[in-house]
Short mmCIF file of C-alpha atoms and ligand atoms in Angstrom, two decimals:
data_model
loop_
_atom_site.label_atom_id
_atom_site.label_comp_id
_atom_site.label_asym_id
_atom_site.label_seq_id
_atom_site.Cartn_x
_atom_site.Cartn_y
_atom_site.Cartn_z
CA MET A 27 22.56 4.86 -8.97
CA SER A 28 24.41 1.98 -7.42
CA LYS A 29 22.90 -1.50 -7.38
CA GLU A 30 23.33 -3.84 -4.46
CA SER A 31 25.16 -7.01 -5.40
CA HIS A 32 23.75 -9.06 -2.52
CA GLY A 33 20.24 -10.11 -1.63
CA PHE A 34 17.99 -7.65 0.20
CA THR A 35 18.47 -8.94 3.75
CA THR A 36 22.21 -9.53 3.31
CA THR A 37 22.45 -5.85 2.38
CA ALA A 38 20.17 -4.85 5.27
CA ILE A 39 22.53 -6.64 7.67
CA HIS A 40 25.94 -5.93 6.09
CA GLY A 41 25.26 -2.85 3.96
CA HIS A 42 27.48 -0.31 5.73
CA SER A 43 31.18 0.34 6.15
CA ILE A 44 31.29 1.54 9.79
CA LYS A 45 33.77 -0.58 11.81
CA ASP A 46 33.96 -0.30 15.58
CA ALA A 47 37.49 0.23 16.98
CA ASN A 48 36.85 -2.44 19.64
CA GLY A 49 35.38 -4.93 17.21
CA ALA A 50 31.78 -4.72 18.40
CA LEU A 51 29.51 -6.75 16.11
CA ILE A 52 26.76 -4.13 16.29
CA THR A 53 27.45 -0.46 15.53
CA PRO A 54 27.52 1.25 18.95
CA ILE A 55 25.24 4.16 19.83
CA TYR A 56 27.47 7.22 19.62
CA ASN A 57 25.79 9.31 22.29
CA THR A 58 27.66 12.51 21.70
CA SER A 59 26.55 15.93 20.58
CA THR A 60 29.94 16.98 19.22
CA PHE A 61 33.24 15.58 17.88
CA VAL A 62 36.78 16.50 18.96
CA PHE A 63 39.21 18.14 16.51
CA ASP A 64 42.96 17.45 16.75
CA SER A 65 43.74 21.08 15.92
CA THR A 66 42.10 24.32 14.80
CA ALA A 67 43.46 23.57 11.33
CA GLN A 68 41.59 20.27 11.30
CA GLY A 69 38.38 21.95 12.57
CA ALA A 70 38.66 24.57 9.85
CA ALA A 71 39.27 21.92 7.18
CA ARG A 72 36.18 19.99 8.28
CA PHE A 73 33.99 23.09 8.27
CA ALA A 74 35.31 23.93 4.80
CA LEU A 75 34.35 20.35 3.78
CA GLU A 76 37.97 19.85 2.68
CA GLU A 77 38.55 16.98 5.10
CA PRO A 78 36.01 14.23 5.74
CA GLY A 79 35.04 13.62 9.36
CA TYR A 80 32.38 14.37 11.92
CA ILE A 81 31.80 17.89 13.28
CA TYR A 82 28.54 18.06 15.22
CA ALA A 83 25.71 15.55 15.68
CA ARG A 84 23.15 17.66 13.76
CA LEU A 85 25.13 16.80 10.61
CA GLY A 86 26.17 13.22 11.18
CA ASN A 87 27.21 10.54 13.65
CA PRO A 88 28.72 7.07 12.98
CA THR A 89 25.59 5.25 14.23
CA CYS A 90 23.58 7.32 11.77
CA THR A 91 26.07 6.89 8.91
CA ALA A 92 25.70 3.11 9.20
CA VAL A 93 21.92 3.35 8.71
CA GLU A 94 22.27 5.92 5.92
CA GLU A 95 24.67 3.73 3.95
CA THR A 96 22.40 0.71 4.34
CA LEU A 97 19.24 2.60 3.35
CA ALA A 98 20.95 4.14 0.30
CA LYS A 99 21.85 0.64 -0.92
CA LEU A 100 18.40 -0.80 -0.18
CA GLU A 101 16.71 1.99 -2.16
CA GLY A 102 19.29 1.89 -4.97
CA GLY A 103 20.45 5.47 -4.35
CA GLU A 104 23.90 7.00 -4.01
CA ALA A 105 23.29 8.48 -0.56
CA ALA A 106 20.72 8.79 2.21
CA LEU A 107 19.95 11.19 5.03
CA ILE A 108 18.07 10.12 8.15
CA THR A 109 15.78 12.49 9.97
CA VAL A 110 13.90 12.85 13.21
CA SER A 111 10.55 11.97 11.58
CA GLY A 112 8.95 11.51 8.19
CA MET A 113 7.73 15.12 8.34
CA GLY A 114 11.34 16.11 9.09
CA ALA A 115 12.41 14.35 5.89
CA ILE A 116 9.63 15.98 3.84
CA THR A 117 10.09 19.52 5.15
CA ALA A 118 13.92 19.44 4.97
CA THR A 119 13.72 18.20 1.37
CA ILE A 120 11.11 20.71 0.24
CA TRP A 121 12.83 23.68 1.92
CA THR A 122 16.04 22.70 0.11
CA CYS A 123 14.51 22.26 -3.33
CA ILE A 124 12.06 25.19 -3.60
CA SER A 125 12.10 29.00 -3.42
CA ALA A 126 9.42 31.69 -3.35
CA GLY A 127 7.75 32.08 -6.76
CA GLU A 128 8.31 28.43 -7.69
CA GLU A 129 5.72 25.67 -7.87
CA ILE A 130 5.02 22.11 -6.81
CA VAL A 131 2.69 19.73 -8.63
CA ALA A 132 1.36 17.24 -6.08
CA ASP A 133 -1.10 14.40 -6.12
CA LYS A 134 -4.32 15.29 -4.30
CA THR A 135 -4.19 12.18 -2.12
CA LEU A 136 -1.43 12.57 0.45
CA TYR A 137 -0.83 11.90 4.14
CA GLY A 138 -2.80 14.60 6.02
CA CYS A 139 0.18 16.54 7.43
CA THR A 140 2.00 16.54 4.07
CA PHE A 141 -1.21 17.91 2.54
CA GLU A 142 -1.52 20.53 5.27
CA PHE A 143 2.12 21.62 4.83
CA PHE A 144 1.62 21.93 1.07
CA GLU A 145 -1.87 23.45 1.15
CA HIS A 146 -1.76 25.84 4.09
CA HIS A 147 1.84 26.56 5.03
CA LEU A 148 3.99 26.67 1.87
CA SER A 149 1.65 29.32 0.45
CA ARG A 150 2.75 31.65 3.30
CA PHE A 151 6.25 31.55 1.78
CA GLY A 152 5.20 32.26 -1.82
CA VAL A 153 5.23 28.64 -3.02
CA LYS A 154 2.22 27.54 -5.07
CA VAL A 155 1.13 23.90 -4.94
CA HIS A 156 -1.12 22.51 -7.69
CA PHE A 157 -3.05 19.48 -6.44
CA ILE A 158 -3.93 17.21 -9.34
CA GLU A 159 -5.05 13.67 -10.10
CA MET A 160 -1.54 12.33 -10.74
CA THR A 161 -2.85 9.21 -12.51
CA ASN A 162 -4.28 11.48 -15.22
CA GLU A 163 -1.50 12.30 -17.72
CA ASP A 164 -3.37 15.26 -19.17
CA GLU A 165 -3.79 16.87 -15.75
CA LEU A 166 -0.08 16.39 -15.05
CA ARG A 167 0.97 17.89 -18.40
CA ALA A 168 -1.40 20.83 -17.93
CA ALA A 169 -0.06 21.57 -14.42
CA LEU A 170 3.64 21.65 -15.38
CA SER A 171 5.16 25.05 -16.08
CA ASP A 172 8.56 26.71 -16.17
CA LYS A 173 8.03 27.45 -12.46
CA THR A 174 7.62 23.75 -11.55
CA ARG A 175 10.52 22.48 -9.43
CA ILE A 176 8.93 19.43 -7.77
CA VAL A 177 6.43 16.71 -8.71
CA TYR A 178 5.31 14.96 -5.52
CA LEU A 179 3.41 11.72 -5.04
CA GLU A 180 2.72 8.80 -2.71
CA THR A 181 2.08 5.34 -4.14
CA PRO A 182 0.19 3.50 -2.76
CA ALA A 183 -1.35 6.71 -1.46
CA ASN A 184 -2.35 7.22 2.15
CA PRO A 185 -5.14 6.35 2.94
CA ASN A 186 -6.95 4.89 -0.09
CA LEU A 187 -4.04 2.95 -1.67
CA LYS A 188 -4.38 4.64 -5.06
CA ILE A 189 -1.56 3.52 -7.36
CA THR A 190 0.36 5.99 -9.54
CA ASP A 191 2.69 4.82 -12.31
CA ILE A 192 6.06 6.17 -11.11
CA GLU A 193 7.91 5.51 -14.38
CA LYS A 194 5.31 7.25 -16.51
CA THR A 195 4.99 10.22 -14.14
CA ALA A 196 8.78 10.70 -13.96
CA LYS A 197 9.06 10.50 -17.74
CA ILE A 198 6.39 13.15 -18.33
CA ALA A 199 7.97 15.47 -15.74
CA HIS A 200 11.52 14.98 -17.03
CA ASP A 201 10.52 15.28 -20.70
CA TYR A 202 9.06 18.65 -19.76
CA ASN A 203 12.14 19.70 -17.77
CA PRO A 204 14.90 17.30 -16.67
CA ALA A 205 15.66 19.55 -13.68
CA ILE A 206 12.26 18.86 -12.06
CA LYS A 207 12.71 16.73 -8.93
CA VAL A 208 10.21 13.86 -8.90
CA ILE A 209 9.74 12.96 -5.24
CA CYS A 210 8.06 9.70 -4.26
CA ASP A 211 6.96 8.91 -0.70
CA ASN A 212 7.62 5.17 -0.46
CA THR A 213 6.43 4.75 3.14
CA PHE A 214 3.64 2.26 2.36
CA CYS A 215 5.98 -0.09 0.47
CA SER A 216 9.50 -0.02 1.90
CA PRO A 217 12.33 -0.67 -0.57
CA TYR A 218 11.71 -4.39 -0.29
CA ILE A 219 8.57 -3.94 -2.38
CA GLN A 220 9.17 -0.84 -4.49
CA ARG A 221 12.27 1.15 -5.49
CA PRO A 222 11.14 4.44 -7.07
CA LEU A 223 14.67 5.62 -8.00
CA GLU A 224 14.99 2.66 -10.36
CA LEU A 225 11.74 3.78 -12.00
CA GLY A 226 12.97 7.32 -12.65
CA ALA A 227 12.12 9.21 -9.46
CA ASP A 228 14.84 11.58 -8.23
CA ILE A 229 14.18 11.49 -4.49
CA VAL A 230 12.59 8.86 -2.25
CA ILE A 231 11.16 9.77 1.14
CA HIS A 232 9.97 7.56 3.97
CA SER A 233 8.39 7.89 7.30
CA ALA A 234 10.81 5.35 8.83
CA THR A 235 8.46 5.42 11.83
CA LYS A 236 6.55 2.75 9.90
CA TYR A 237 7.89 -0.40 8.18
CA LEU A 238 11.60 0.51 8.13
CA ASN A 239 11.78 0.54 11.92
CA GLY A 240 8.79 -1.73 12.14
CA HIS A 241 8.24 -1.87 15.90
CA GLY A 242 6.05 1.16 16.60
CA ASP A 243 8.49 2.51 19.17
CA LEU A 244 9.98 5.63 17.58
CA LEU A 245 9.65 8.43 15.02
CA ALA A 246 12.09 8.51 12.11
CA GLY A 247 12.44 9.54 8.48
CA VAL A 248 14.79 9.10 5.54
CA VAL A 249 15.55 10.75 2.20
CA VAL A 250 17.44 8.84 -0.51
CA SER A 251 18.78 10.34 -3.74
CA ASP A 252 22.01 11.14 -5.61
CA ALA A 253 24.96 12.24 -3.48
CA GLU A 254 24.76 15.93 -4.50
CA THR A 255 21.06 16.24 -3.65
CA ILE A 256 21.53 14.53 -0.28
CA ASN A 257 24.50 16.74 0.52
CA ASN A 258 22.40 19.83 -0.27
CA ILE A 259 19.51 18.65 1.90
CA ARG A 260 21.93 17.87 4.75
CA LEU A 261 23.61 21.29 4.56
CA ILE A 262 20.50 23.39 3.90
CA GLY A 263 17.24 21.64 4.89
CA ILE A 264 18.73 19.90 7.92
CA LYS A 265 21.70 21.96 9.13
CA ASP A 266 20.16 25.39 8.76
CA MET A 267 16.41 25.16 8.17
CA THR A 268 14.92 22.39 10.33
CA GLY A 269 17.68 20.86 12.46
CA ALA A 270 15.72 17.62 12.06
CA PHE A 271 18.58 15.10 12.04
CA MET A 272 17.96 11.67 13.59
CA PRO A 273 19.41 11.07 17.08
CA ALA A 274 21.79 8.10 17.48
CA ASN A 275 19.46 6.12 19.78
CA GLU A 276 16.77 6.08 17.11
CA ALA A 277 19.31 5.26 14.39
CA TYR A 278 20.39 2.22 16.38
CA LEU A 279 16.80 0.97 16.55
CA VAL A 280 16.15 1.61 12.84
CA ASP A 281 19.35 -0.32 12.05
CA ARG A 282 18.00 -3.21 14.12
CA GLY A 283 14.60 -3.01 12.44
CA LEU A 284 16.06 -3.11 8.92
CA LYS A 285 17.58 -6.54 9.53
CA THR A 286 14.10 -8.10 9.69
CA LEU A 287 12.43 -5.85 7.10
CA GLU A 288 12.23 -8.52 4.39
CA ILE A 289 10.72 -11.21 6.61
CA ARG A 290 8.34 -8.74 8.24
CA MET A 291 7.19 -7.40 4.86
CA GLN A 292 6.55 -10.93 3.56
CA ARG A 293 4.28 -11.60 6.55
CA HIS A 294 2.56 -8.20 6.27
CA CYS A 295 1.89 -8.81 2.55
CA ASP A 296 0.65 -12.39 2.96
CA SER A 297 -1.67 -11.47 5.81
CA ALA A 298 -2.95 -8.29 4.13
CA MET A 299 -3.89 -10.30 1.03
CA LYS A 300 -5.86 -12.72 3.25
CA VAL A 301 -7.58 -9.84 5.05
CA ALA A 302 -8.43 -8.15 1.72
CA GLN A 303 -9.85 -11.40 0.33
CA TYR A 304 -11.94 -11.86 3.49
CA LEU A 305 -13.23 -8.27 3.27
CA LYS A 306 -14.33 -8.89 -0.33
CA THR A 307 -16.69 -11.59 0.95
CA CYS A 308 -18.09 -9.46 3.74
CA ASP A 309 -21.61 -8.10 3.15
CA LYS A 310 -21.07 -5.17 5.56
CA VAL A 311 -18.32 -3.82 3.29
CA GLU A 312 -19.09 -1.60 0.32
CA LYS A 313 -15.61 -1.38 -1.21
CA VAL A 314 -12.17 -2.86 -0.53
CA TYR A 315 -8.95 -1.09 -1.56
CA TYR A 316 -5.95 -3.41 -1.83
CA PRO A 317 -3.58 -3.20 -4.84
CA GLY A 318 -3.18 -6.97 -4.80
CA LEU A 319 -6.84 -7.51 -5.70
CA GLU A 320 -7.36 -7.96 -9.44
CA ASP A 321 -10.26 -5.51 -9.47
CA HIS A 322 -8.14 -2.71 -7.90
CA GLU A 323 -7.87 0.12 -10.43
CA GLY A 324 -4.07 0.19 -10.20
CA HIS A 325 -3.51 -3.58 -9.99
CA GLU A 326 -1.63 -3.97 -13.28
CA ILE A 327 0.71 -1.08 -12.49
CA ALA A 328 1.15 -2.33 -8.91
CA LYS A 329 2.02 -5.81 -10.16
CA ARG A 330 4.90 -4.28 -12.13
CA GLN A 331 6.24 -1.56 -9.88
CA MET A 332 5.68 -3.36 -6.55
CA HIS A 333 7.35 -6.55 -7.73
CA GLY A 334 4.22 -8.63 -7.28
CA MET A 335 3.88 -7.78 -3.57
CA TYR A 336 1.25 -5.37 -2.43
CA GLY A 337 2.09 -4.25 1.10
CA GLY A 338 0.43 -4.53 4.49
CA MET A 339 -2.17 -1.79 4.18
CA VAL A 340 -5.82 -2.49 3.39
CA SER A 341 -8.58 0.11 3.32
CA PHE A 342 -12.29 -0.51 3.12
CA VAL A 343 -15.55 1.42 3.08
CA VAL A 344 -18.16 0.21 5.55
CA LYS A 345 -21.77 0.22 4.32
CA GLY A 346 -23.76 2.88 6.16
CA GLY A 347 -21.00 5.48 6.28
CA ARG A 348 -19.13 7.04 9.15
CA ALA A 349 -21.35 5.85 12.03
CA LYS A 350 -21.10 2.19 11.01
CA ALA A 351 -17.36 2.52 10.33
CA ALA A 352 -16.99 3.83 13.88
CA VAL A 353 -18.75 0.74 15.25
CA VAL A 354 -16.17 -1.50 13.55
CA ALA A 355 -13.23 0.61 14.71
CA ASP A 356 -14.58 0.71 18.27
CA SER A 357 -15.31 -3.02 18.39
CA VAL A 358 -12.02 -4.62 17.38
CA LYS A 359 -10.08 -6.44 20.09
CA VAL A 360 -6.94 -7.84 18.43
CA ALA A 361 -6.51 -4.72 16.29
CA THR A 362 -5.83 -1.45 18.09
CA LEU A 363 -7.54 1.87 17.41
CA ALA A 364 -4.58 4.14 16.68
CA VAL A 365 -3.04 6.10 13.84
CA SER A 366 0.36 5.15 12.36
CA LEU A 367 1.10 1.90 10.55
CA GLY A 368 3.75 -0.69 9.83
CA ALA A 369 4.07 -1.97 13.38
CA ALA A 370 3.84 -5.57 14.64
CA GLU A 371 0.43 -4.64 16.06
CA THR A 372 -2.55 -4.39 13.68
CA LEU A 373 -3.80 -0.80 13.75
CA ILE A 374 -7.19 0.52 12.67
CA GLU A 375 -8.12 4.18 12.12
CA HIS A 376 -10.73 6.44 10.54
CA PRO A 377 -8.88 8.75 8.07
CA ALA A 378 -11.64 11.36 7.62
CA SER A 379 -11.60 12.23 11.34
CA MET A 380 -7.97 11.38 12.15
CA THR A 381 -4.97 11.25 9.75
CA HIS A 382 -6.78 13.18 7.02
CA SER A 383 -8.68 15.65 9.19
CA PRO A 384 -6.73 18.57 7.59
CA TYR A 385 -8.80 17.91 4.42
CA THR A 386 -12.14 19.75 4.20
CA GLU A 387 -15.21 17.63 3.40
CA GLU A 388 -15.01 18.75 -0.20
CA GLU A 389 -11.30 17.93 -0.43
CA LEU A 390 -11.96 14.50 1.09
CA GLU A 391 -14.52 13.86 -1.60
CA THR A 392 -12.21 14.91 -4.47
CA ALA A 393 -9.42 12.82 -3.01
CA ASN A 394 -11.80 9.82 -2.78
CA ILE A 395 -11.59 9.48 1.00
CA ALA A 396 -15.12 8.37 1.87
CA PRO A 397 -16.70 9.15 5.27
CA GLY A 398 -17.05 5.40 5.87
CA LEU A 399 -13.43 4.59 4.93
CA ILE A 400 -11.41 2.58 7.45
CA ARG A 401 -7.64 2.22 7.11
CA PHE A 402 -6.23 -1.04 8.38
CA SER A 403 -2.53 -1.69 8.95
CA VAL A 404 -2.26 -5.46 9.00
CA GLY A 405 0.24 -6.46 11.69
CA LEU A 406 2.29 -9.55 12.34
CA GLU A 407 -0.28 -11.39 14.46
CA ASN A 408 -1.64 -14.66 13.06
CA PRO A 409 -3.89 -13.69 10.13
CA GLU A 410 -6.76 -15.95 11.23
CA ASP A 411 -6.95 -13.99 14.51
CA ILE A 412 -7.01 -10.67 12.64
CA ILE A 413 -9.83 -11.90 10.39
CA ALA A 414 -11.82 -13.39 13.28
CA ASP A 415 -11.46 -10.07 15.07
CA LEU A 416 -12.89 -8.18 12.08
CA GLU A 417 -15.67 -10.73 11.82
CA GLN A 418 -16.77 -10.15 15.44
CA ALA A 419 -16.50 -6.37 14.94
CA PHE A 420 -18.74 -6.49 11.83
CA ALA A 421 -21.24 -8.51 13.82
CA LYS A 422 -21.66 -5.50 16.15
CA ILE A 423 -23.11 -3.35 13.32
N1 LCS B 527 4.44 10.04 4.74
C1 LCS B 527 3.44 9.16 4.91
C2 LCS B 527 2.92 8.41 3.73
C3 LCS B 527 2.91 8.95 6.17
O1 LCS B 527 1.92 8.06 6.30
C4 LCS B 527 3.41 9.69 7.27
C5 LCS B 527 2.86 9.54 8.63
C6 LCS B 527 4.42 10.62 7.04
C7 LCS B 527 4.93 10.75 5.76
C8 LCS B 527 5.00 11.45 8.15
O2 LCS B 527 5.84 10.67 8.94
P1 LCS B 527 6.11 10.88 10.50
O3 LCS B 527 6.55 12.30 10.66
O4 LCS B 527 4.85 10.61 11.23
O5 LCS B 527 7.20 9.91 10.79
N2 LCS B 527 1.67 8.82 8.69
C9 LCS B 527 0.92 8.64 9.71
C10 LCS B 527 -0.32 7.99 9.63
O6 LCS B 527 -0.85 7.59 8.60
N3 LCS B 527 -0.85 7.89 10.83
O7 LCS B 527 -0.06 8.52 11.77
C11 LCS B 527 1.11 9.05 11.12
#
């Protein structure tokens, strides 16, 4: 895996090799569905992958290549592939890496649609998914078999910010079988905070809808890995199975968002820590989940693998369960009641009835998603306003 030689934001700004013929500072939006060949021989050579060059915008586009090159460097991977959404990235990757009769070992706490895809849809195609407690080494070892092709996790996990040790998990999986692909969804961190490939993961996935774009105005996804894996996902999972490549207009906006990722993440992290510390003092709150708090179960691992930053997501359980949690979510004024995360706007949601509604009540309980759990995406507003807003919302209980 290549290592960037510049600082994070220098790479985010200058990390690609696309040069505009007219000298435009910013990579233009190539709004074209197809690319012209000089001759049938050239077209044939491109289709045979004997000559580099663009063919059709479902496979690549210069605006998209610029973002892919930058994201590969930021994540410390050889190559990246950008997709129409995070679910586009997940499905294209899984369809490429698995076949009927093979198995996935996944953590039991996942974003609701990833869980639903794994639990209810992959089984229709003969793929078995074992949901385990990924932080428990014995459970991981017991779930691995000669049919395992993928080990899949999120850390911090959506929505309860559970931390899994990426290095340890990858080592156990690879000691069992080096061919197993360890896939880490890094959406909650961004590569500014955590770089799973450097810790032994094989593939990193993001919903770039969130921090990477950072402005709440589009859907996007990315996969980062070694060049061969990315090429396979592009030619199989994207070209033939999902068609979920990112359009150039979105790529342009993600490119713009990446330039401020570091400074946005610093603000998100600082404010989230303040919000978490405030919540700890709040008598209406039963439990606060923030990896930056010393009493968080995964704090020591988070300190190491998240480079001492802990992200912009805070979750908390309101005393009195779902009804009282709803009062808080319905009473905020600075924060907005909406799913998604990683935007400038602070967003509040109730996982059990929204993002994680594909889980049954029993599954919610095993995944430690309490009925009174609120997920809070701390935005870029002034932190004292966010805290005052929560304070007035708690007063409504
Ligand atoms: N992975 C994680 C960890 C996510 O949180 C999401 C979306 C996805 C993948 C899928 O990405 P998308 O297709 O939406 O770009 N998470 C959402 C959430 O928590 N609320 O709304 C969407």
